[in-house]
Coordinates of C-alpha atoms in Angstrom, one line a residue:
X1 CA -38.1 -63.4 -12.1
X2 CA -38.2 -65.8 -9.1
X3 CA -38.3 -68.7 -11.6
X4 CA -34.9 -67.5 -12.9
X5 CA -33.5 -67.7 -9.3
X6 CA -34.8 -71.3 -9.1
X7 CA -32.8 -72.1 -12.2
X8 CA -29.6 -70.6 -10.7
X9 CA -29.9 -71.8 -7.1
X10 CA -32.5 -74.5 -7.2
X11 CA -36.1 -74.4 -6.0
X12 CA -35.1 -75.1 -2.3
X13 CA -33.1 -71.9 -1.9
X14 CA -34.0 -69.4 -4.6
X15 CA -36.8 -67.6 -2.8
X16 CA -34.8 -67.4 0.5
X17 CA -31.7 -66.0 -1.1
X18 CA -33.4 -63.2 -3.0
X19 CA -36.5 -62.3 -1.0
X20 CA -35.0 -62.6 2.5
X21 CA -31.3 -61.8 2.2
X22 CA -31.9 -58.7 0.2
X23 CA -33.9 -57.3 3.1
X24 CA -31.2 -58.1 5.5
X25 CA -28.4 -56.1 3.9
X26 CA -27.5 -52.5 3.2
X27 CA -26.1 -53.3 -0.2
X28 CA -28.3 -53.8 -3.2
X29 CA -28.6 -57.4 -4.4
X30 CA -29.3 -57.9 -8.1
X31 CA -29.7 -60.6 -10.8
X32 CA -29.1 -59.7 -14.4
X33 CA -30.6 -62.3 -16.9
X34 CA -28.2 -61.6 -19.8
X35 CA -30.0 -63.9 -22.3
X36 CA -33.5 -62.5 -21.7
X37 CA -32.3 -59.0 -21.0
X38 CA -34.1 -58.6 -17.7
X39 CA -32.7 -57.1 -14.5
X40 CA -34.0 -57.2 -10.9
X41 CA -32.5 -55.4 -7.9
X42 CA -33.4 -54.8 -4.2
X43 CA -36.5 -52.5 -3.9
X44 CA -34.4 -50.2 -1.7
X45 CA -32.4 -49.2 -4.8
X46 CA -35.5 -47.6 -6.2
X47 CA -35.7 -45.3 -3.2
X48 CA -32.0 -44.3 -3.7
X49 CA -31.4 -44.2 -7.4
X50 CA -33.0 -42.6 -10.5
X51 CA -35.2 -45.6 -11.3
X52 CA -38.9 -46.1 -11.0
X53 CA -39.1 -49.8 -10.5
X54 CA -36.8 -52.6 -9.4
X55 CA -37.6 -55.0 -12.2
X56 CA -36.4 -53.8 -15.7
X57 CA -37.1 -55.3 -19.1
X58 CA -35.0 -54.2 -22.0
X59 CA -32.4 -54.1 -19.3
X60 CA -29.4 -53.2 -21.5
X61 CA -31.0 -49.8 -22.3
X62 CA -32.9 -49.2 -19.0
X63 CA -30.0 -49.9 -16.7
X64 CA -27.9 -47.5 -18.7
X65 CA -30.3 -44.7 -17.9
X66 CA -29.4 -45.0 -14.3
X67 CA -25.6 -45.0 -15.0
X68 CA -23.7 -41.7 -15.1
X69 CA -23.2 -40.7 -18.8
X70 CA -19.4 -40.7 -18.7
X71 CA -19.4 -44.3 -17.4
X72 CA -21.9 -45.9 -19.8
X73 CA -19.4 -46.8 -22.6
X74 CA -17.2 -48.5 -20.1
X75 CA -20.0 -50.6 -18.6
X76 CA -21.5 -51.5 -22.0
X77 CA -18.1 -52.8 -23.2
X78 CA -17.7 -54.8 -19.9
X79 CA -21.1 -56.4 -20.3
X80 CA -20.4 -57.2 -24.0
X81 CA -17.1 -58.9 -22.9
X82 CA -19.1 -61.0 -20.4
X83 CA -21.7 -62.0 -23.0
X84 CA -19.0 -62.9 -25.5
X85 CA -17.0 -65.0 -23.0
X86 CA -14.0 -62.7 -22.9
X87 CA -14.6 -61.8 -19.2
X88 CA -15.9 -63.9 -16.4
X89 CA -15.3 -61.6 -13.4
X90 CA -17.4 -58.6 -12.6
X91 CA -15.9 -56.0 -10.2
X92 CA -16.4 -52.4 -11.4
X93 CA -16.2 -49.0 -9.8
X94 CA -18.5 -46.5 -11.6
X95 CA -21.3 -44.1 -11.0
X96 CA -25.1 -44.3 -10.8
X97 CA -27.5 -41.4 -10.7
X98 CA -29.4 -40.6 -7.5
X99 CA -33.0 -39.2 -7.3
X100 CA -31.7 -35.7 -7.9
X101 CA -29.6 -36.8 -10.9
X102 CA -26.3 -36.5 -9.1
X103 CA -23.6 -39.1 -9.6
X104 CA -23.0 -41.6 -6.8
X105 CA -19.9 -43.8 -6.8
X106 CA -20.7 -47.5 -6.5
X107 CA -18.9 -50.8 -6.6
X108 CA -20.7 -53.5 -8.4
X109 CA -19.4 -57.1 -7.9
X110 CA -20.8 -60.4 -9.1
X111 CA -20.3 -63.8 -10.6
X112 CA -21.2 -65.0 -14.1
X113 CA -23.4 -68.1 -14.3
X114 CA -22.7 -70.2 -17.4
X115 CA -25.4 -72.3 -19.1
X116 CA -25.0 -75.8 -20.4
X117 CA -23.8 -74.5 -23.7
X118 CA -21.0 -72.6 -22.1
X119 CA -22.6 -69.1 -22.6
X120 CA -23.1 -66.4 -20.0
X121 CA -26.7 -66.7 -18.7
X122 CA -26.8 -64.7 -15.4
X123 CA -24.8 -62.0 -13.7
X124 CA -25.5 -62.3 -9.9
X125 CA -24.1 -60.0 -7.3
X126 CA -24.5 -56.9 -5.2
X127 CA -23.9 -53.2 -5.5
X128 CA -22.8 -50.9 -2.7
X129 CA -22.0 -47.2 -2.4
X130 CA -18.3 -46.7 -2.0
X131 CA -18.7 -43.0 -1.0
X132 CA -21.4 -43.7 1.6
X133 CA -21.0 -42.3 5.0
X134 CA -19.9 -44.7 7.7
X135 CA -22.7 -45.9 10.0
X136 CA -20.3 -45.6 13.0
X137 CA -17.1 -43.8 13.9
X138 CA -14.2 -45.7 15.4
X139 CA -12.5 -42.6 16.7
X140 CA -15.3 -41.4 19.0
X141 CA -17.0 -44.8 19.4
X142 CA -20.3 -43.3 18.4
X143 CA -22.8 -44.2 15.8
X144 CA -23.0 -41.9 12.8
X145 CA -25.4 -39.8 10.8
X146 CA -27.2 -42.7 9.0
X147 CA -28.0 -44.3 12.4
X148 CA -29.3 -41.0 13.6
X149 CA -31.7 -40.9 10.7
X150 CA -32.6 -44.6 11.2
X151 CA -33.5 -43.9 14.8
X152 CA -35.8 -41.0 13.9
X153 CA -37.5 -42.9 11.1
X154 CA -38.0 -45.9 13.4
X155 CA -40.2 -44.0 15.8
X156 CA -43.7 -45.6 16.0
X157 CA -45.4 -42.3 16.6
X158 CA -44.9 -38.8 15.0
X159 CA -42.3 -36.8 16.9
X160 CA -44.1 -34.0 18.7
X161 CA -41.6 -32.8 21.4
X162 CA -38.0 -32.9 22.3
X163 CA -34.9 -31.3 20.7
X164 CA -31.9 -31.9 18.5
X165 CA -28.7 -30.3 19.7
X166 CA -26.1 -29.6 17.0
X167 CA -22.7 -29.4 18.6
X168 CA -19.5 -28.2 17.0
X169 CA -16.0 -27.8 18.4
X170 CA -14.8 -24.2 17.9
X171 CA -11.6 -23.8 15.9
X172 CA -10.9 -27.6 15.9
X173 CA -8.7 -27.1 12.9
X174 CA -6.2 -25.2 15.0
X175 CA -5.9 -28.2 17.4
X176 CA -5.2 -30.5 14.5
X177 CA -2.7 -28.3 12.9
X178 CA -0.8 -27.4 16.1
X179 CA -0.9 -30.8 17.8
X180 CA -1.4 -33.3 15.0
X181 CA -4.2 -35.6 13.9
X182 CA -3.6 -38.2 16.8
X183 CA -4.1 -35.5 19.4
X184 CA -7.1 -34.2 17.4
X185 CA -8.7 -37.6 17.5
X186 CA -8.0 -37.8 21.3
X187 CA -10.0 -34.5 21.7
X188 CA -12.8 -35.8 19.5
X189 CA -13.0 -38.9 21.6
X190 CA -12.8 -37.0 24.8
X191 CA -15.5 -34.5 23.9
X192 CA -17.7 -37.4 22.9
X193 CA -17.0 -39.0 26.3
X194 CA -17.7 -35.8 28.3
X195 CA -21.0 -35.3 26.5
X196 CA -22.1 -38.9 27.0
X197 CA -21.6 -38.6 30.7
X198 CA -24.0 -35.7 30.8
X199 CA -26.8 -37.5 29.0
X200 CA -29.9 -39.2 30.6
X201 CA -31.1 -42.6 29.6
X202 CA -33.6 -41.0 27.2
X203 CA -31.0 -39.0 25.4
X204 CA -28.7 -40.2 22.6
X205 CA -25.6 -38.8 20.9
X206 CA -24.2 -39.4 17.4
X207 CA -21.1 -38.3 15.6
X208 CA -21.8 -36.6 12.3
X209 CA -18.8 -35.3 10.5
X210 CA -15.3 -34.1 11.7
X211 CA -15.9 -32.0 14.8
X212 CA -19.7 -32.1 14.8
X213 CA -22.1 -34.2 16.9
X214 CA -25.9 -34.3 17.4
X215 CA -27.6 -35.0 20.8
X216 CA -31.2 -36.2 20.5
X217 CA -33.9 -35.9 23.2
X218 CA -37.4 -36.9 22.2
X219 CA -38.9 -36.4 25.6
X220 CA -38.0 -32.9 26.6
X221 CA -40.9 -30.5 26.9
X222 CA -39.2 -27.1 26.9
X223 CA -36.1 -25.2 25.8
X224 CA -35.0 -25.0 29.4
X225 CA -34.1 -28.7 29.2
X226 CA -31.7 -27.9 26.4
X227 CA -30.2 -25.0 28.3
X228 CA -29.7 -27.2 31.4
X229 CA -27.9 -29.8 29.3
X230 CA -25.7 -27.2 27.7
X231 CA -24.6 -26.0 31.1
X232 CA -23.8 -29.5 32.2
X233 CA -21.7 -30.2 29.1
X234 CA -19.9 -26.9 29.4
X235 CA -18.9 -27.6 33.0
X236 CA -17.8 -31.1 32.1
X237 CA -15.6 -29.9 29.3
X238 CA -14.2 -27.1 31.4
X239 CA -13.1 -29.7 34.0
X240 CA -11.6 -31.8 31.3
X241 CA -9.5 -28.9 30.0
X242 CA -8.2 -28.2 33.5
X243 CA -7.4 -31.9 34.1
X244 CA -5.4 -31.8 30.9
X245 CA -3.4 -28.9 32.3
X246 CA -4.7 -26.7 29.5
X247 CA -2.8 -28.5 26.8
X248 CA -5.8 -27.8 24.5
X249 CA -8.0 -24.9 25.3
X250 CA -11.2 -25.0 23.3
X251 CA -15.0 -24.4 23.5
X252 CA -18.1 -25.8 21.8
X253 CA -20.9 -24.0 20.0
X254 CA -24.4 -25.4 20.1
X255 CA -27.5 -24.9 17.9
X256 CA -30.8 -26.3 19.1
X257 CA -33.9 -27.0 17.0
X258 CA -37.3 -28.5 17.9
X259 CA -37.2 -32.3 17.3
X260 CA -40.7 -32.0 15.7
X261 CA -39.0 -30.3 12.8
X262 CA -38.1 -33.8 11.5
X263 CA -41.8 -34.1 10.5
X264 CA -41.3 -31.3 8.0
X265 CA -39.1 -33.6 6.0
X266 CA -35.5 -34.6 6.1
X267 CA -34.2 -31.9 3.9
X268 CA -36.0 -29.0 5.7
X269 CA -34.9 -30.4 9.0
X270 CA -31.3 -30.6 7.8
X271 CA -31.4 -26.9 6.7
X272 CA -32.7 -25.7 10.0
X273 CA -30.3 -28.0 11.9
X274 CA -27.3 -26.5 10.0
X275 CA -28.6 -23.0 10.4
X276 CA -28.8 -23.3 14.1
X277 CA -25.2 -24.2 14.5
X278 CA -24.1 -21.6 12.0
X279 CA -26.0 -19.0 14.1
X280 CA -24.3 -20.2 17.3
X281 CA -20.9 -20.0 15.8
X282 CA -21.6 -16.5 14.4
X283 CA -21.9 -15.4 18.0
X284 CA -18.2 -16.2 18.6
X285 CA -16.8 -19.1 20.6
X286 CA -19.0 -20.9 23.1
X287 CA -22.1 -19.8 21.2
X288 CA -25.5 -21.1 22.1
X289 CA -28.5 -20.6 19.9
X290 CA -32.1 -21.8 20.0
X291 CA -33.8 -21.8 16.6
X292 CA -36.0 -18.8 15.8
X293 CA -38.2 -18.8 12.8
X294 CA -37.9 -15.0 12.3
X295 CA -34.1 -15.4 12.2
X296 CA -34.5 -18.2 9.7
X297 CA -36.7 -16.1 7.5
X298 CA -34.0 -13.4 7.4
X299 CA -31.4 -16.0 6.5
X300 CA -33.6 -17.3 3.7
X301 CA -34.2 -13.8 2.4
X302 CA -30.5 -13.2 2.4
X303 CA -30.1 -16.3 0.3
X304 CA -32.8 -15.2 -2.1
X305 CA -31.3 -11.8 -2.5
X306 CA -27.8 -13.2 -3.2
X307 CA -29.2 -15.6 -5.8
X308 CA -31.1 -12.7 -7.4
X309 CA -28.0 -10.5 -7.4
X310 CA -26.0 -13.2 -9.1
X311 CA -28.7 -13.8 -11.7
X312 CA -29.0 -10.0 -12.3
X313 CA -25.3 -9.7 -13.0
X314 CA -25.3 -12.6 -15.4
X315 CA -28.3 -11.1 -17.2
X316 CA -26.6 -7.8 -18.1
X317 CA -27.3 -6.2 -14.7
X318 CA -31.0 -6.4 -15.0
X319 CA -32.4 -4.9 -11.7
X320 CA -29.4 -2.6 -11.1
X321 CA -29.8 1.1 -11.6
X322 CA -27.7 4.1 -10.8
X323 CA -29.2 7.1 -9.0
X324 CA -27.5 10.5 -8.8
X325 CA -27.6 13.1 -6.0
X326 CA -26.3 16.6 -6.6
X327 CA -23.3 18.1 -4.8
X328 CA -23.3 21.9 -4.7
X329 CA -20.9 24.7 -3.9
X330 CA -21.7 26.1 -0.5
X331 CA -21.2 29.7 -1.3
X332 CA -22.6 29.9 -4.9
X333 CA -25.1 27.1 -4.5
X334 CA -24.3 26.0 -8.0
X335 CA -24.2 22.3 -8.8
X336 CA -20.6 21.1 -9.3
X337 CA -21.1 17.4 -9.4
X338 CA -23.0 14.4 -8.2
X339 CA -22.6 11.2 -6.2
X340 CA -23.4 7.9 -8.1
X341 CA -25.5 5.6 -5.9
X342 CA -26.2 1.9 -6.5
X343 CA -29.8 0.8 -6.4
X344 CA -31.3 -2.6 -6.9
X345 CA -34.7 -4.1 -7.3
X346 CA -36.0 -7.7 -7.7
X347 CA -39.1 -9.5 -8.8
X348 CA -41.1 -11.2 -6.0
X349 CA -44.5 -12.8 -5.7
X350 CA -45.9 -9.4 -4.7
X351 CA -44.2 -7.6 -7.7
X352 CA -41.0 -5.6 -8.0
X353 CA -39.3 -4.9 -4.7
X354 CA -36.7 -2.2 -4.2
X355 CA -34.0 -3.6 -1.8
X356 CA -32.3 -1.2 0.6
X357 CA -28.6 -0.5 -0.2
X358 CA -28.0 -1.2 3.5
X359 CA -29.2 -4.8 2.8
X360 CA -27.9 -5.7 -0.6
X361 CA -24.5 -3.9 -0.7
X362 CA -23.0 -5.9 2.2
X363 CA -24.2 -9.1 0.4
X364 CA -22.4 -7.9 -2.7
X365 CA -19.2 -7.5 -0.7
X366 CA -19.6 -10.7 1.2
X367 CA -19.9 -12.7 -2.0
X368 CA -17.4 -10.8 -4.1
X369 CA -20.2 -9.8 -6.5
X370 CA -19.4 -6.2 -5.7
X371 CA -16.5 -6.5 -8.2
X372 CA -18.6 -6.9 -11.4
X373 CA -21.5 -4.8 -10.0
X374 CA -19.0 -2.0 -9.0
X375 CA -17.5 -2.1 -12.5
X376 CA -21.0 -1.7 -14.0
X377 CA -21.8 1.3 -11.8
X378 CA -18.4 2.9 -12.4
X379 CA -19.0 2.8 -16.2
X380 CA -22.5 4.1 -15.9
X381 CA -21.3 6.9 -13.7
X382 CA -18.5 7.8 -16.1
X383 CA -20.9 7.9 -19.0
X384 CA -23.2 10.2 -17.0
X385 CA -20.4 12.5 -16.1
X386 CA -19.5 12.8 -19.8
X387 CA -23.1 13.6 -20.6
X388 CA -23.4 16.2 -17.9
X389 CA -20.2 17.9 -19.0
X390 CA -22.0 18.9 -22.2
X391 CA -24.0 21.3 -19.9
X392 CA -21.5 21.9 -17.0
X393 CA -18.0 21.6 -18.4
X394 CA -16.3 21.0 -15.0
X395 CA -18.9 18.6 -13.7
X396 CA -17.4 15.9 -11.4
X397 CA -18.8 12.5 -10.5
X398 CA -18.2 10.7 -7.2
X399 CA -18.1 6.9 -7.2
X400 CA -18.1 4.7 -4.1
X401 CA -15.4 2.0 -4.0
X402 CA -15.5 -1.0 -1.6
X403 CA -12.4 -2.3 0.1
X404 CA -13.4 -5.7 -1.4
X405 CA -12.9 -4.3 -4.9
X406 CA -9.4 -3.2 -3.9
X407 CA -8.4 -6.4 -2.2
X408 CA -9.9 -8.9 -4.6
X409 CA -10.2 -7.1 -7.9
X410 CA -8.3 -4.5 -9.8
X411 CA -10.5 -1.5 -9.4
X412 CA -7.8 1.0 -10.1
X413 CA -7.5 -0.4 -13.6
X414 CA -11.3 -0.3 -14.0
X415 CA -11.3 3.4 -13.0
X416 CA -8.6 4.3 -15.5
X417 CA -10.4 2.3 -18.2
X418 CA -13.6 4.2 -17.6
X419 CA -11.9 7.5 -17.6
X420 CA -10.2 6.7 -20.9
X421 CA -13.4 5.2 -22.5
X422 CA -15.4 8.4 -21.9
X423 CA -12.5 10.8 -22.5
X424 CA -12.7 12.3 -19.0
X425 CA -10.1 14.4 -17.2
X426 CA -8.8 12.3 -14.3
X427 CA -9.8 15.0 -11.8
X428 CA -13.5 14.6 -12.8
X429 CA -13.9 11.1 -11.4
X430 CA -13.7 11.2 -7.6
X431 CA -13.3 8.0 -5.6
X432 CA -15.2 7.8 -2.3
X433 CA -14.5 5.4 0.6
X434 CA -15.8 5.2 4.1
X435 CA -13.3 5.4 6.9
X436 CA -13.8 1.8 7.9
X437 CA -12.7 0.8 4.4
X438 CA -9.1 1.9 4.9
X439 CA -8.4 1.6 8.5
X440 CA -5.9 -1.2 7.7
X441 CA -3.1 0.1 5.6
X442 CA -2.6 -3.1 3.7
X443 CA -0.3 -3.4 0.6
X444 CA -3.4 -3.6 -1.6
X445 CA -4.8 -0.3 -0.3
X446 CA -1.5 1.5 -0.4
X447 CA -1.0 0.4 -4.0
X448 CA -4.5 1.6 -4.9
X449 CA -4.0 4.9 -3.2
X450 CA -0.6 5.4 -4.9
X451 CA -2.3 4.8 -8.3
X452 CA -4.9 7.4 -7.6
X453 CA -2.3 10.0 -6.7
X454 CA -0.1 9.2 -9.6
X455 CA -3.0 9.8 -12.0
X456 CA -4.5 12.8 -10.3
X457 CA -7.7 11.0 -9.4
X458 CA -9.4 12.7 -6.3
X459 CA -9.9 10.7 -3.2
X460 CA -12.7 11.5 -0.8
X461 CA -13.2 10.2 2.7
X462 CA -16.9 9.5 3.2
X463 CA -19.0 9.5 6.4
X464 CA -16.4 11.4 8.4
X465 CA -17.6 11.8 12.0
X466 CA -18.3 8.1 12.6
X467 CA -16.1 5.1 13.6
X468 CA -12.4 6.1 14.1
X469 CA -12.6 9.6 12.8
X470 CA -9.4 11.6 13.5
X471 CA -7.2 14.2 11.9
X472 CA -4.3 11.8 11.9
X473 CA -6.3 9.6 9.5
X474 CA -7.0 12.6 7.2
X475 CA -3.3 13.6 7.2
X476 CA -2.2 10.1 6.2
X477 CA -4.8 9.7 3.5
X478 CA -4.4 13.2 2.1
X479 CA -7.8 13.3 0.5
X480 CA -9.2 16.0 -1.8
X481 CA -12.0 16.5 0.7
X482 CA -13.9 14.8 3.5
X483 CA -17.7 14.3 3.7
X484 CA -19.2 14.9 7.1
X485 CA -21.6 12.1 8.0
X486 CA -25.2 13.0 7.6
X487 CA -26.1 11.9 11.1
X488 CA -23.3 14.0 12.5
X489 CA -24.6 17.0 10.6
X490 CA -28.1 16.4 11.9
X491 CA -26.9 16.2 15.5
X492 CA -24.9 19.4 15.0
X493 CA -28.0 21.2 13.8
X494 CA -30.0 20.1 16.8
X495 CA -27.5 20.2 19.7
X496 CA -25.3 23.1 20.9
X497 CA -22.7 20.7 22.1
X498 CA -22.4 18.8 18.8
X499 CA -22.6 22.1 16.9
X500 CA -19.5 23.4 18.7
X501 CA -17.7 20.2 17.9
X502 CA -18.7 20.3 14.3
X503 CA -17.7 24.0 14.0
X504 CA -14.3 23.4 15.5
X505 CA -13.5 20.4 13.2
X506 CA -13.8 22.5 10.1
X507 CA -10.9 24.9 10.6
X508 CA -8.7 22.0 11.7
X509 CA -9.4 20.1 8.5
X510 CA -8.9 23.3 6.5
X511 CA -5.6 23.8 8.2
X512 CA -4.1 20.8 6.5
X513 CA -5.5 21.9 3.1
X514 CA -8.4 19.5 3.0
X515 CA -11.8 20.7 1.9
X516 CA -15.2 19.7 3.5
X517 CA -18.5 18.5 2.1
X518 CA -21.4 18.5 4.6
X519 CA -23.9 15.7 3.9
X520 CA -27.5 15.6 5.1
X521 CA -28.5 19.2 4.5
X522 CA -32.3 19.2 4.7
X523 CA -33.3 22.8 5.6
X524 CA -32.4 26.3 4.5
X525 CA -31.4 27.2 8.0
X526 CA -28.8 24.4 7.9
X527 CA -27.4 25.8 4.6
X528 CA -27.0 29.2 6.2
X529 CA -25.1 27.8 9.2
X530 CA -22.8 25.8 6.8
X531 CA -22.0 29.1 4.9
X532 CA -21.1 30.7 8.2
X533 CA -18.8 27.8 9.1
X534 CA -17.2 28.1 5.6
X535 CA -18.0 24.6 4.5
X536 CA -16.9 24.0 0.9
X537 CA -19.6 21.7 -0.5
X538 CA -23.0 20.6 0.4
X539 CA -25.2 17.5 -0.3
X540 CA -28.6 16.6 1.0
X541 CA -32.4 16.4 0.4
X542 CA -32.6 20.2 0.5
X543 CA -30.9 20.3 -2.9
X544 CA -32.3 17.1 -4.3
X545 CA -33.0 13.5 -3.5
X546 CA -31.2 10.7 -5.4
X547 CA -32.9 10.1 -8.8
X548 CA -32.4 8.3 -12.0
X549 CA -30.4 9.5 -15.0
X550 CA -33.3 10.9 -17.0
X551 CA -34.8 12.9 -14.1
X552 CA -31.3 14.2 -13.0
X553 CA -30.6 15.5 -16.5
X554 CA -34.0 17.3 -16.6
X555 CA -33.5 18.9 -13.3
X556 CA -29.8 19.8 -13.2
X557 CA -28.4 19.9 -16.8
X558 CA -28.9 23.7 -16.9
X559 CA -26.3 24.2 -14.2
X560 CA -28.2 27.1 -12.5
X561 CA -28.4 27.6 -8.8
X562 CA -30.1 24.6 -7.2
X563 CA -32.0 26.5 -4.6

């Protein structure tokens, strides 16, 4: 290929132009021999794009494999126009594929070299990434992320000590929105300046994106060094805010990781780097967090569970199951209904693992997956209620509803659809919510509650005795009954003081025409005490643990006394 360069530029300069200049630029220099269908590009392009070598024969086809599929027709037409003499200027914006197969916007510019017969012989030019991150930031006056990576990669010895400090300005968006972009830039520049003043000669700072920076120290021997630097920066920023007469009051959050993490690979280092700042911000403003592997494992597990939940829902709820726990009448001890409980298991390297509801239900709510999952459980529970009514005609099913389902979904419609689908009486499907789920009387919740009342669907307050429990709340909600929290029940059965409180709550609740279900009944003595206190319904391990549909039908379909 070097011989082709000689033809274009002459023997004196060909090797210099291609072999030396290409190593002195960030863009990718290329020569396309149009007549012999060969293509050569800077070796660095092989490291960036989806190509295995920098010299391609059968170039018309091989180059197209690197080009994003939607842009291939446009490029092919353009090259044909050049070869046919209809076009002599090359300046195109289109996309190449990176190593992961993701499209990257590039600008390819070049000149067409014509042979003695007047035909296009060479296309010579350079290709650069138009979406590439800037190597420096003019606002803060700092070098950017690419230079940060270049500095680390340029170390002669493996990195074995030191730290990376990931700094983020808390609620920076509020400064921009209230004071404008110019003032926001002033803050970015000032924060950068304050931090630079705190650094030693062995420490460096780079601007990453928006309101984020990284401070690098490859000499520090302990976490205390990072703590000391954090204190210096915090003091400096506090003085700046005072000097500005509190025009902008802000703080920074800082996540710290071991610099040796870079030796684990760029991608793994990036993940831990981002995680550290996220953890710091989760602590509230002015957060400071030093990376902990155990915390990171919890974070990764959370991600795996979310991915598995999403996959399970897509695959017809594979891994989800509904368990049922009996609810009995306190005086007769006959089963009158059950609570439907969501269960989930996933396949791991060790086999099938049952995930605690305390772990996976908050993740369903956080991601919004509780909406489809809740709809599935609702329909399964309604079908089970219909099945049980063959044996116990007045059997009722309690289904838990999350506030996320009310706020983001249309759960009242789902409830009515399930009732209609299985021909249930509306009073046979009871909706349970914990107190924390309705402390805010939002329009969405009021609309939901109104729909339940209008259709005669019972509403149950779950876990009463925790959080903000009060009779005012019960009066406003006007539930069919409340369920006393199992821990509250256990305390009452083991403490005279808690027992007196428990016992006095019952007549007060009854006085406003609301019934009571005591959860957590585990012993016969507890049952007897509940009868004395005139509790209406009971639920707990004494009557039966939650179990699957088949086992529940076998044990309770007869409708006889449970114990």
